[in-house]
GROMACS .gro file of C-alpha atoms in nm:
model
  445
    1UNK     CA    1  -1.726  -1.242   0.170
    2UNK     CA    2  -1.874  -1.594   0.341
    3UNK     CA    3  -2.234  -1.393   0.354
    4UNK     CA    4  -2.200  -1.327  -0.044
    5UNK     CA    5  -2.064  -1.657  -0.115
    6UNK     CA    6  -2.398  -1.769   0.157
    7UNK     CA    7  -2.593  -1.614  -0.062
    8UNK     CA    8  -2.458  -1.707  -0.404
    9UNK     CA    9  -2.508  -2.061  -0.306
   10UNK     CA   10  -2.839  -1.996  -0.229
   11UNK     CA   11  -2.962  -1.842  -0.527
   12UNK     CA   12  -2.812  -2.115  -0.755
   13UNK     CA   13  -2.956  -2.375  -0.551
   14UNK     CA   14  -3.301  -2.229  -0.600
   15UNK     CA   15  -3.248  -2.180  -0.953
   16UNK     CA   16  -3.175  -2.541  -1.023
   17UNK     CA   17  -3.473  -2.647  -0.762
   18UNK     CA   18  -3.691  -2.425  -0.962
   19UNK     CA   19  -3.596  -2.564  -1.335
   20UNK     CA   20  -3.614  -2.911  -1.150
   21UNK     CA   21  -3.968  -2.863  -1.072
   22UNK     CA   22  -4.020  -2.657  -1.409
   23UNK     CA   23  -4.144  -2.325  -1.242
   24UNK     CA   24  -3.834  -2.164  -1.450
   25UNK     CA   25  -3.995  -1.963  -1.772
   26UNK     CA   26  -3.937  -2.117  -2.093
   27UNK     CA   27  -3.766  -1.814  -2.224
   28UNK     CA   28  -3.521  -1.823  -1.888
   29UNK     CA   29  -3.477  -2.204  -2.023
   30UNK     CA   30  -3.364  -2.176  -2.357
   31UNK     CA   31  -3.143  -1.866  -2.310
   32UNK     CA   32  -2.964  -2.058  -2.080
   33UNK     CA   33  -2.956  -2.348  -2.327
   34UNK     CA   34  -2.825  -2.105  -2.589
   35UNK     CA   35  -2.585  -1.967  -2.393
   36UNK     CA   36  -2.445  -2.330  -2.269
   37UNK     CA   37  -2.341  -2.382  -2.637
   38UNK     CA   38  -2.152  -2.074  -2.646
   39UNK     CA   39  -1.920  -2.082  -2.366
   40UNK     CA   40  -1.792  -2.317  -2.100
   41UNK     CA   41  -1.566  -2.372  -1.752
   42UNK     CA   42  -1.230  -2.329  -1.826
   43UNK     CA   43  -1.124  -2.309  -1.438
   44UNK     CA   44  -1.324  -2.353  -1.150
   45UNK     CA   45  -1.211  -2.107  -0.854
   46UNK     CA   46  -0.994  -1.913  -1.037
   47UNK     CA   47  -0.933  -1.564  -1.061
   48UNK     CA   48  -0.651  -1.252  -1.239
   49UNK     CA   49  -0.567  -0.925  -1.245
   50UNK     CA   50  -0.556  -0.755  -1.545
   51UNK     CA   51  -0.190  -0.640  -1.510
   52UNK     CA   52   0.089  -0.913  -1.536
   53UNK     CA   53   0.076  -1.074  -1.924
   54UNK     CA   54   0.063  -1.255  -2.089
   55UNK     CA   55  -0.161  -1.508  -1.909
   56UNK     CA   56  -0.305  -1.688  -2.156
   57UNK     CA   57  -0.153  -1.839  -2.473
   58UNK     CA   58  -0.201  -2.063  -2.765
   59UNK     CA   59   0.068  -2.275  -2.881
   60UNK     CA   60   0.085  -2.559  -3.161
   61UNK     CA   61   0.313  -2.793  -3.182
   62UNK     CA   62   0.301  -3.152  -3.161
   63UNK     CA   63  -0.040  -3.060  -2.980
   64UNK     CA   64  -0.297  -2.779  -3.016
   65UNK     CA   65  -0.374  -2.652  -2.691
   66UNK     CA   66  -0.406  -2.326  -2.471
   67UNK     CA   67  -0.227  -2.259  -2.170
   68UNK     CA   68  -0.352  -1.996  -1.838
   69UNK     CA   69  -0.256  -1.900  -1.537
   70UNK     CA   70  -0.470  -1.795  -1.241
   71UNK     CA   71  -0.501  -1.742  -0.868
   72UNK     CA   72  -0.710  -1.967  -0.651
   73UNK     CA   73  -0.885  -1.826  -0.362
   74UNK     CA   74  -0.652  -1.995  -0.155
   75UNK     CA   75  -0.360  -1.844  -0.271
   76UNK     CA   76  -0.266  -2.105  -0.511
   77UNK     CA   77  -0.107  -1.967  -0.847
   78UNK     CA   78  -0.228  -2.210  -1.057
   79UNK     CA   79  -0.141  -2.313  -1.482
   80UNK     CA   80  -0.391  -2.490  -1.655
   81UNK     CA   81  -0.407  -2.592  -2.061
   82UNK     CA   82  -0.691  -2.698  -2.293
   83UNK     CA   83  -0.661  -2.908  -2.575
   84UNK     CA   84  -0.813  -2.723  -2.873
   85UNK     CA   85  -0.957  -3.033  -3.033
   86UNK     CA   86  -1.065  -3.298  -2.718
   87UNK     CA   87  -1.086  -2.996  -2.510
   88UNK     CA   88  -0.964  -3.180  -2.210
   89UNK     CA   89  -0.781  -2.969  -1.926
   90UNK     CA   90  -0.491  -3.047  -1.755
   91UNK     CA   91  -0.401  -2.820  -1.417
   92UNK     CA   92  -0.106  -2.768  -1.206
   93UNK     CA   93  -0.015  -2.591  -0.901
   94UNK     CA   94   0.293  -2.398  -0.943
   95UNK     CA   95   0.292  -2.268  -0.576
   96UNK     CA   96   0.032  -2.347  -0.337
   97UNK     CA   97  -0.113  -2.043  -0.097
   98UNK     CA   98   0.135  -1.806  -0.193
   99UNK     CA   99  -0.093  -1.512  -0.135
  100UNK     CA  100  -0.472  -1.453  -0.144
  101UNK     CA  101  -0.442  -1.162  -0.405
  102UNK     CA  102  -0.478  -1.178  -0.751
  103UNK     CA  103  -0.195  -0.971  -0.807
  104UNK     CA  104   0.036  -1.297  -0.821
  105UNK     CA  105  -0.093  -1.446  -1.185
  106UNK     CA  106   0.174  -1.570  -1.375
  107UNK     CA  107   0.274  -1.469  -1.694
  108UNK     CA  108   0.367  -1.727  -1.974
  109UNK     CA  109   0.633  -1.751  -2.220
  110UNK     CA  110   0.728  -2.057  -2.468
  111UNK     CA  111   1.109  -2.112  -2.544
  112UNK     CA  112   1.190  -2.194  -2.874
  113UNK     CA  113   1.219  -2.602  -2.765
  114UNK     CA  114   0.836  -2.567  -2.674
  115UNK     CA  115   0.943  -2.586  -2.335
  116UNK     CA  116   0.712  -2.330  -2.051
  117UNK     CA  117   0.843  -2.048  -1.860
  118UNK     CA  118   0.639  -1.941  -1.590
  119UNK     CA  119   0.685  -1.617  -1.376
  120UNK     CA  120   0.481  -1.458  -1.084
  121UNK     CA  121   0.520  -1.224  -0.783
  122UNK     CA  122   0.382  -1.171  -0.452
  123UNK     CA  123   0.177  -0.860  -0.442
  124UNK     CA  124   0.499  -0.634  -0.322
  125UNK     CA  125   0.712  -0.905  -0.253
  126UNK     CA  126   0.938  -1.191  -0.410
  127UNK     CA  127   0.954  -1.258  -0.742
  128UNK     CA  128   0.993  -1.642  -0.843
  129UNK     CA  129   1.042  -1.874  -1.189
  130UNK     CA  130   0.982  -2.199  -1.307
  131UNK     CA  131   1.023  -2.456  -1.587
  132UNK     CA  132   0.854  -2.729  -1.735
  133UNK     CA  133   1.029  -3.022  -1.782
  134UNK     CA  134   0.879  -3.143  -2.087
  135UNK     CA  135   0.792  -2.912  -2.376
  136UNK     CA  136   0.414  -2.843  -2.436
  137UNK     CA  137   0.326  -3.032  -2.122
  138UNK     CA  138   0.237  -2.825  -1.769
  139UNK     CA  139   0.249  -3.224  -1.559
  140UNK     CA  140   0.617  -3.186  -1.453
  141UNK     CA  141   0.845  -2.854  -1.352
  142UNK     CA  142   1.169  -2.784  -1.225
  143UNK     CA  143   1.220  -2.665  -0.880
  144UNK     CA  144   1.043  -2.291  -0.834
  145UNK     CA  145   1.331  -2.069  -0.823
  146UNK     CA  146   1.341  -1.719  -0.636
  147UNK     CA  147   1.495  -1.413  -0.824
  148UNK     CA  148   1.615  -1.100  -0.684
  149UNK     CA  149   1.792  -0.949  -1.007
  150UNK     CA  150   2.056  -0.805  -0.786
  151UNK     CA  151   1.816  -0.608  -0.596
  152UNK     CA  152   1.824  -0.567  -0.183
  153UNK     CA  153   1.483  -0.390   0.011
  154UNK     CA  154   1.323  -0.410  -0.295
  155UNK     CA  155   0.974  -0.573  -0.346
  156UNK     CA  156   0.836  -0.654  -0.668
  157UNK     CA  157   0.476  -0.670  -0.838
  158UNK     CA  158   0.343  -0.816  -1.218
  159UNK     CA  159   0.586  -0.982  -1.456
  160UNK     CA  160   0.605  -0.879  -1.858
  161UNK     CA  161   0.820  -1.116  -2.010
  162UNK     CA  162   0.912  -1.052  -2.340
  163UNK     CA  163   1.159  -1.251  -2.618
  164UNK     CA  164   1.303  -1.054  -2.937
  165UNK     CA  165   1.412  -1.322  -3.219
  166UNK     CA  166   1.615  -0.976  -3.330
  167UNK     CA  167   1.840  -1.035  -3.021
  168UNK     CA  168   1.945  -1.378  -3.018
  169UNK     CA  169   1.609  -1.467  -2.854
  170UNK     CA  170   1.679  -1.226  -2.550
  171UNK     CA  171   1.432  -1.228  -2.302
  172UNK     CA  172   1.334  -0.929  -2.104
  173UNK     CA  173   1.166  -0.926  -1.820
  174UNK     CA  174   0.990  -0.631  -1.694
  175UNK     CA  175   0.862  -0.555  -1.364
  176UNK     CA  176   0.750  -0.315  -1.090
  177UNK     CA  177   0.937  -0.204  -0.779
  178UNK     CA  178   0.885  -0.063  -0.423
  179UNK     CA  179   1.140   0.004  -0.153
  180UNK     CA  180   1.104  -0.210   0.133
  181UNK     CA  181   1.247   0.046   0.394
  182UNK     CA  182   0.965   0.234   0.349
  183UNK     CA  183   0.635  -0.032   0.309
  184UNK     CA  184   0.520  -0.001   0.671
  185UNK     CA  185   0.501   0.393   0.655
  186UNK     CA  186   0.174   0.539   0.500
  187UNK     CA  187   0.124   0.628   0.143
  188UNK     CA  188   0.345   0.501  -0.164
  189UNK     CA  189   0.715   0.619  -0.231
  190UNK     CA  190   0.989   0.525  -0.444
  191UNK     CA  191   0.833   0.338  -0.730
  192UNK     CA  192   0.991   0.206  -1.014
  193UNK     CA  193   0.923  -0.009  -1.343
  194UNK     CA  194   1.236  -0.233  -1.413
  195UNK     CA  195   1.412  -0.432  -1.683
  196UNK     CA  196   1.634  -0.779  -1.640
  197UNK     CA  197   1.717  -0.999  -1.924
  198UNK     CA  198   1.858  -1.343  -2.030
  199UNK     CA  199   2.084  -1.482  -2.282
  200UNK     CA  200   2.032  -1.882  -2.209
  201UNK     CA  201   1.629  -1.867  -2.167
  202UNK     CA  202   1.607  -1.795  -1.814
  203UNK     CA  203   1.927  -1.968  -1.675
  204UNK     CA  204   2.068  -1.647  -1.542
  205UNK     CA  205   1.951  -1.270  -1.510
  206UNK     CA  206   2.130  -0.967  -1.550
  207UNK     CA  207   2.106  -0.771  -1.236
  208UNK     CA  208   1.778  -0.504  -1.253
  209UNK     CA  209   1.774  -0.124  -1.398
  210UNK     CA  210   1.470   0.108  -1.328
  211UNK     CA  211   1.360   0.300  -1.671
  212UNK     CA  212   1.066   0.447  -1.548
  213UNK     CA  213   1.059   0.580  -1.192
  214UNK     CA  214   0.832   0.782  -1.012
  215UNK     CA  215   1.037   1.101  -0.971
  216UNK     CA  216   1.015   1.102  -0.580
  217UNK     CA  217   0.645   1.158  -0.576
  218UNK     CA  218   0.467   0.932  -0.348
  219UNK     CA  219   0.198   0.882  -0.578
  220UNK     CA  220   0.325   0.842  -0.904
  221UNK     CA  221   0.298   0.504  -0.948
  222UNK     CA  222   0.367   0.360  -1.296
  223UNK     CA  223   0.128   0.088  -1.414
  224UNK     CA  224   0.289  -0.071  -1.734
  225UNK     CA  225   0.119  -0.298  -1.985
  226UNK     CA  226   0.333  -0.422  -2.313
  227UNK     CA  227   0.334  -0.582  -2.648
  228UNK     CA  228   0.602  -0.642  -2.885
  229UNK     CA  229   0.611  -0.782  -3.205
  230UNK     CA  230   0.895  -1.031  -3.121
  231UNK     CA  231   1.163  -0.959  -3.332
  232UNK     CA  232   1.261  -0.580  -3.230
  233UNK     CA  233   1.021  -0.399  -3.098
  234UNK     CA  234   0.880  -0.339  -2.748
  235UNK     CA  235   0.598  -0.102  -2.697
  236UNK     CA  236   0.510   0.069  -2.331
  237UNK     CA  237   0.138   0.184  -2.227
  238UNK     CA  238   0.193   0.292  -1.927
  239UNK     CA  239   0.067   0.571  -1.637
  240UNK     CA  240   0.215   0.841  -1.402
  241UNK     CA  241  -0.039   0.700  -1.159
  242UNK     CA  242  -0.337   0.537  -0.989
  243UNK     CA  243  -0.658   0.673  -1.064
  244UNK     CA  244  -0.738   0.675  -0.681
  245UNK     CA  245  -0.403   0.866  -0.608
  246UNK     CA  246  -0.395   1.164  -0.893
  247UNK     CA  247  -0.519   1.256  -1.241
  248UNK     CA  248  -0.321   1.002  -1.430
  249UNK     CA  249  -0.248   1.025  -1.752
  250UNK     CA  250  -0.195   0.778  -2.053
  251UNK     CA  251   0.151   0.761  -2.210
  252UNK     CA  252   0.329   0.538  -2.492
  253UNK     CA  253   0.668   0.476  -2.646
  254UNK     CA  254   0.881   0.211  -2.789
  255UNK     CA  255   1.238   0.003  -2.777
  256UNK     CA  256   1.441  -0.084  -3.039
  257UNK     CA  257   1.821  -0.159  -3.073
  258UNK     CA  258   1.892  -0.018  -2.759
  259UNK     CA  259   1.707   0.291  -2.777
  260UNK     CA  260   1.364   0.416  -2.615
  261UNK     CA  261   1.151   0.606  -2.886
  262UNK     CA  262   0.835   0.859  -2.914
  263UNK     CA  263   0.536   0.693  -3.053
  264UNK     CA  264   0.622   0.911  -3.370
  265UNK     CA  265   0.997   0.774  -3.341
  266UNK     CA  266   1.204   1.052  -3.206
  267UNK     CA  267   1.453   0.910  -3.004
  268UNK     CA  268   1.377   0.966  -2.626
  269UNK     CA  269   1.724   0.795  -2.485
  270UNK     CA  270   1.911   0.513  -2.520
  271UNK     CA  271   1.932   0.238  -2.267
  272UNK     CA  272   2.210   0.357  -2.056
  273UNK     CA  273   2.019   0.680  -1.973
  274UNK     CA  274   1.757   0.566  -1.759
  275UNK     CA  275   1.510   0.564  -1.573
  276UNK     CA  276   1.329   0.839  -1.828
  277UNK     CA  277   1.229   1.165  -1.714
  278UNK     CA  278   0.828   1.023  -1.806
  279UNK     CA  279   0.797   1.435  -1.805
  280UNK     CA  280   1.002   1.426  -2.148
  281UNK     CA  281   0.811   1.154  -2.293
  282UNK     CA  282   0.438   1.237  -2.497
  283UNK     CA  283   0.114   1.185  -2.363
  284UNK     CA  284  -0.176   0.964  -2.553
  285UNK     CA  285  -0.437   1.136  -2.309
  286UNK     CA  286  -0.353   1.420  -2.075
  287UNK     CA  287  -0.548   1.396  -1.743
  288UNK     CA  288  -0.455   1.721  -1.607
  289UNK     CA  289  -0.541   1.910  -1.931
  290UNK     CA  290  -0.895   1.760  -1.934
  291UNK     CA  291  -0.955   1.719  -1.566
  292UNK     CA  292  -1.048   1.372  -1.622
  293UNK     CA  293  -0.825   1.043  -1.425
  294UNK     CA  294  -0.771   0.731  -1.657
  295UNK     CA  295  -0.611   0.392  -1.634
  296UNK     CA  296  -0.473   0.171  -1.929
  297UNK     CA  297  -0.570  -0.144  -2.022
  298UNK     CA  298  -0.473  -0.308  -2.316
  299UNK     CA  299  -0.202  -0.239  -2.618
  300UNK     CA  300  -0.172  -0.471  -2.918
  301UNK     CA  301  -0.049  -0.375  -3.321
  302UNK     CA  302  -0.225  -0.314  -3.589
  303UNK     CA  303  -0.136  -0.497  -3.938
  304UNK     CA  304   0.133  -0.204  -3.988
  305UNK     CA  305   0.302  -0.257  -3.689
  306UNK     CA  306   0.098   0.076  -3.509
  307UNK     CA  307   0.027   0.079  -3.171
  308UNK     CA  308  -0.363   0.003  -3.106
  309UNK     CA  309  -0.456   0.136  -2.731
  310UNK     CA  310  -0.738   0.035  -2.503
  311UNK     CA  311  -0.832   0.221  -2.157
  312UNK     CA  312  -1.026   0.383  -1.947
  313UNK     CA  313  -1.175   0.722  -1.870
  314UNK     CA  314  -1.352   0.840  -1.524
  315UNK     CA  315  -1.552   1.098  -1.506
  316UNK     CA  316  -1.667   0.964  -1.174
  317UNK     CA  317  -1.583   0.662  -1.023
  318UNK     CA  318  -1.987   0.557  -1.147
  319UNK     CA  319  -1.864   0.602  -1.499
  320UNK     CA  320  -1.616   0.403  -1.621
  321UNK     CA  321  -1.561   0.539  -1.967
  322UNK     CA  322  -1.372   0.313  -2.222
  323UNK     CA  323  -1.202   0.466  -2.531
  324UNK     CA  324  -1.039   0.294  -2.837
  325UNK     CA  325  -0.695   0.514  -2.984
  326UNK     CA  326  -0.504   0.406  -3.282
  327UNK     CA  327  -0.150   0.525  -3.408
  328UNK     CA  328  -0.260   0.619  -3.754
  329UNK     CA  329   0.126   0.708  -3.831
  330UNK     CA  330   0.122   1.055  -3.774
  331UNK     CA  331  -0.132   1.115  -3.463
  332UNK     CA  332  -0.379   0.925  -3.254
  333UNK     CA  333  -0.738   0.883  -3.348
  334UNK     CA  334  -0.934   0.822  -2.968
  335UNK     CA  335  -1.256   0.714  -2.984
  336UNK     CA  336  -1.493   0.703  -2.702
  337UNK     CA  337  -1.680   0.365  -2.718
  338UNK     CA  338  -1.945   0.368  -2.407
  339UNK     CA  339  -1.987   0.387  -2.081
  340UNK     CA  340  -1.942   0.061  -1.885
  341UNK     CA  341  -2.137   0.157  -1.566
  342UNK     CA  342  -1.935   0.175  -1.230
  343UNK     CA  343  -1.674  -0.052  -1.037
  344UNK     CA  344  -1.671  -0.450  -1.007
  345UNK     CA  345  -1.578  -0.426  -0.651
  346UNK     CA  346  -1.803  -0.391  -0.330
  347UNK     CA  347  -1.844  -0.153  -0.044
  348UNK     CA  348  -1.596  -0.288   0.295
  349UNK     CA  349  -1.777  -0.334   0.613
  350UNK     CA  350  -1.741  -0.013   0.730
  351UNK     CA  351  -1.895   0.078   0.362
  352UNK     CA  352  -1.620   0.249   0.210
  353UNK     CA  353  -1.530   0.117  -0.152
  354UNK     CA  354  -1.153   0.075  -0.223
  355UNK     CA  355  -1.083   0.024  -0.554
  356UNK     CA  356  -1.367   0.218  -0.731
  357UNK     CA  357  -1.195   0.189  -1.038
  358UNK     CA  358  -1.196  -0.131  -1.123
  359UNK     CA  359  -1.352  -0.152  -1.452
  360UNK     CA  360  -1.499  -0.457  -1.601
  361UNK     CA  361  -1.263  -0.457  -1.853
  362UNK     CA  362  -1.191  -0.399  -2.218
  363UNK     CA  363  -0.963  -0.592  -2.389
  364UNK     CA  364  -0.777  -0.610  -2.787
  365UNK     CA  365  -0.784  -0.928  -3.003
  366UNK     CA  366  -0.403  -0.911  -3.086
  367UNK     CA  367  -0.434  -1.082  -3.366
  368UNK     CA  368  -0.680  -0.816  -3.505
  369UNK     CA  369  -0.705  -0.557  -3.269
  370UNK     CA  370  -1.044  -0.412  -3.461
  371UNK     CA  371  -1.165  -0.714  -3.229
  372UNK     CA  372  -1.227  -0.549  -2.887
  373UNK     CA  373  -1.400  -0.727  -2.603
  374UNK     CA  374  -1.546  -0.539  -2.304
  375UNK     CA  375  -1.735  -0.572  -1.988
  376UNK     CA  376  -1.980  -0.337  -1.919
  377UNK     CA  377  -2.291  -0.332  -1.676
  378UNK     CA  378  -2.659  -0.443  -1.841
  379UNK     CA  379  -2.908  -0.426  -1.608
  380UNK     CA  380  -2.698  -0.413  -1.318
  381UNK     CA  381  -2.509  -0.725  -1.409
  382UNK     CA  382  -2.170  -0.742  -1.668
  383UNK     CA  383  -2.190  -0.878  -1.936
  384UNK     CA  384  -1.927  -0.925  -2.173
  385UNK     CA  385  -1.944  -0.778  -2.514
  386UNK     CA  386  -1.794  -0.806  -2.902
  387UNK     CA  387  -1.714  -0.484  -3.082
  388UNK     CA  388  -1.601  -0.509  -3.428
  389UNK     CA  389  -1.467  -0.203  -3.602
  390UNK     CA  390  -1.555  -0.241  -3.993
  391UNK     CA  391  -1.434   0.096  -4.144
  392UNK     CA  392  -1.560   0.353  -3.909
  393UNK     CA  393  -1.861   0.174  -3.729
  394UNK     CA  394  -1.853  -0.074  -3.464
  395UNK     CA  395  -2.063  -0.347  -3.441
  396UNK     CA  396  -2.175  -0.502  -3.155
  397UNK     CA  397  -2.265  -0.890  -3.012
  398UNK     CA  398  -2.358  -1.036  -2.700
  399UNK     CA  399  -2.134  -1.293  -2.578
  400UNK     CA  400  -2.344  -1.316  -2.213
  401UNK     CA  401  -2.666  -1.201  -2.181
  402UNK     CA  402  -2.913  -1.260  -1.885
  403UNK     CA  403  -2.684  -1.363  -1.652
  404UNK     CA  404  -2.696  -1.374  -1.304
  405UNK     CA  405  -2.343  -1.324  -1.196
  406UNK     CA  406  -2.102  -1.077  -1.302
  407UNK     CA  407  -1.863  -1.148  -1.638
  408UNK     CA  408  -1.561  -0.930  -1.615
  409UNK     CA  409  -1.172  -0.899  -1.749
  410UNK     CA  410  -1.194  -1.091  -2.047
  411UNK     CA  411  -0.840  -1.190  -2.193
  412UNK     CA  412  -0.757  -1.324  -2.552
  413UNK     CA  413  -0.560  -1.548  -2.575
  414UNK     CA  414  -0.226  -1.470  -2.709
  415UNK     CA  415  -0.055  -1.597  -3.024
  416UNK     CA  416  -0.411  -1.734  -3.161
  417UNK     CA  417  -0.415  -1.659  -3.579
  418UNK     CA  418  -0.748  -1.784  -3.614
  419UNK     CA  419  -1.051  -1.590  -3.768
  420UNK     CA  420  -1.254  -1.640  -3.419
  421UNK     CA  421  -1.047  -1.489  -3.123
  422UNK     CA  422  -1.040  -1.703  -2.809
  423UNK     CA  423  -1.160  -1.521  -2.526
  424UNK     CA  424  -1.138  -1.581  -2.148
  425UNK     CA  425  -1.317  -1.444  -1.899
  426UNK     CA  426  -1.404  -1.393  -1.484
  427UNK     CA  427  -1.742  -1.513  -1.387
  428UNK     CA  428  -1.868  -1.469  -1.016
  429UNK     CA  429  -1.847  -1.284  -0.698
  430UNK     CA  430  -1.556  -0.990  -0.702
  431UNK     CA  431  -1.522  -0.743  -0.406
  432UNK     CA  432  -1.158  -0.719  -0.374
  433UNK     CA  433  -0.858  -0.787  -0.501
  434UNK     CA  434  -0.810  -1.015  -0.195
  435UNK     CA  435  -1.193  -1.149  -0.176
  436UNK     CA  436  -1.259  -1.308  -0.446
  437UNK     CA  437  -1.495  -1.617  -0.575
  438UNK     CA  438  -1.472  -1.685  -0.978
  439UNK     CA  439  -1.475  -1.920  -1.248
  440UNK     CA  440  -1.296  -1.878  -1.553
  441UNK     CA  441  -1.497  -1.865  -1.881
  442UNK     CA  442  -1.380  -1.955  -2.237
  443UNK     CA  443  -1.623  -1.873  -2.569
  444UNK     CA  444  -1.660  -2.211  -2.749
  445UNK     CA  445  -1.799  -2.073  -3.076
   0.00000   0.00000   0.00000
């Protein structure tokens, strides 16, 4: 990683030498120019998973701003927010060299007093909260809190927090387990996706139930991503699997009033019978039927409350396929989009790759999920891209073009109504989920 970085520093120091001396191409020139104008630092040395939501979020209140969490290459897990109209950032450290592993990103959720909840993990580890002490404002928090959930030898990954205005302003919280008496021995066993909640905004937690577990199988793990429309309704994407372990497959289904439901609405179970046999529940994409491994990505609603679906196909870990599926009511409608190119990651020093897929990403505009934003390799550098679905053809735009470093796992930003979608996005050097160095993007225009 210190040879890349080396080297990165080197080639932007010749790049700037070269414009200083104007040996740069006037076409070189102005597309950077252009491309100034369109986007700009949001976070220097900052990096996220693409699991663990949601990390960025607009909020207005007595101010306009957007708040986002990240992980420093030191470990720090780090908030920052942007003021929509001065556009100056404010940045605190919630916990300083937790872990190097961008795992740990914290999630974000805004109580109804427009005070900040914060959560984040250790990659297989604790679990920990905290508050801001002033509503809208990230300068002051209470004392980081540790929660267990009433769990012992458990260790816990990504945090989903959720609130239903349905149910008194509940707030779940769902997460990912791992026994502990079994992390030093080799493969993966006993995983589990879990559910806590709170009645007083994250006072007190009721004590943790597994709905989805992994059957026994040491390499089912379940990778979860969620959206909800905040009043009664939770939806699930989630997977029997890592890509790198077994064909997994894409599933869905839904909460309401206690119940867990088909995408169609047949009742699966009701909270008390848990975790779900994920055998009983439907597939969106069957891996073992067409011989093909997948991973999710995104899930956000359409204007009719239908789940809208975002992931990944792979062929071959050198094609990283991304597909677009839409509840329609009665079935889903998939639609391969295009082929991304391979993984974001680079080869160890003994040259073996290990997470070859690691897509650039592909992301939904949950405001208008016809918005989709994706990463995808142009001339052997990703760039990131805007699709817009009007009727049945996409149309597509260049948000980076040229570039010289990689652009990858863009994020909207949540709870943004506006006609433009806010996007974030990872600029920089990327070769593991524990070597990482990356700026954080945001689309000015």
């Amino acid at each position: 990683m210190k040879h890349c970085i080396e080297q990165l520093n080197m080639v932007k120091s010749l790049i700037v030498l070269l414009m200083i001396l104007g040996f740069t191409t006037n076409a070189y020139s102005q597309e950077k120019v252009s491309l100034a104008q369109d986007y700009s630092i949001a976070a220097k040395d900052a990096t996220w998973c693409w699991y663990a939501d949601p990390r960025a979020v607009y909020h207005k209140g007595k101010h306009e701003k957007i708040y986002y969490g990240y992980i420093s290459s030191k470990g720090d897990v780090v908030i920052s927010s942007r003021d929509a109209n001065s556009k100056e950032i404010e940045t605190f450290v919630l916990h300083e060299k937790l872990q190097v592993d961008d795992h740990n990103v914290p999630s974000i959720l805004f109580l109804p007093d427009g005070k900040i909840l914060t959560f984040y993990t250790e990659h297989n580890g604790r679990f920990f909260i905290r508050k801001s002490k002033n509503a809208e404002s990230i300068n002051e928090w209470e004392e980081e809190r540790e929660l267990t959930f009433g769990l012992k030898n458990e260790l816990i990954c990504y945090s989903h927090p959720v609130m239903l205005s349905a149910e008194n302003n509940r707030i779940y919280m769902f997460f990912r387990c791992r026994n502990k008496r079994i992390a030093d021995k080799p493969g993966y066993a006993n995983w589990s996706q879990n559910y806590s909640y709170s009645d007083n905004y994250g006072k007190t937690w009721s004590d943790a139930k597994p709905y989805l577990n992994s059957d026994g199988e040491h390499d089912k793990i379940p990778y979860l991503k969620i959206v909800s429309d905040n009043k009664s309704k939770i939806h699930f994407l989630f997977t029997d699997g890592h890509p790198k372990l077994r064909a997994s497959s894409v599933y869905h289904m839904y909460y309401e009033k206690g119940k867990f439901h088909q995408t169609q609405g047949n009742e699966i179970a009701n909270f008390q019978a848990i975790p779900l046999n994920i055998s009983k529940i439907n597939k969106l994409y069957d891996a073992e039927k067409m011989k093909v491994k997948s991973w999710i990505w995104d899930i956000a609603l359409d204007k009719k409350g239908n789940p809208v679906v975002a992931y990944a196909q792979y062929p071959s870990v050198n094609e990283h396929i991304y597909h677009y599926a839409n509840w329609d009511g009665r079935k889903w409608i998939d639609q391969k989009l295009i082929n991304s190119g391979r993984y974001i990651t680079k080869p160890e020093k003994n040259g073996k790759v290990l997470e070859e897929h690691y897509s650039g990403g592909i992301v939904l505009d949950h405001n208008n999920p016809s918005n989709v934003f994706i990463s995808r390799q142009v001339n052997e550098v990703f760039e990131i891209e805007h699709w817009k679905l009007a009727g049945k053809k996409w149309k597509t735009k260049a948000l980076t073009s040229n570039s010289i470093l990689n652009n990858v796992r863009p994020y909207v930003v949540d709870n943004y109504k506006g006609i433009k979608p806010i996007v974030l996005w990872m600029q920089g050097v990327y070769e593991h989920y524990t070597r990482y160095n990356t700026d954080l993007l945001i689309n000015e225009k």
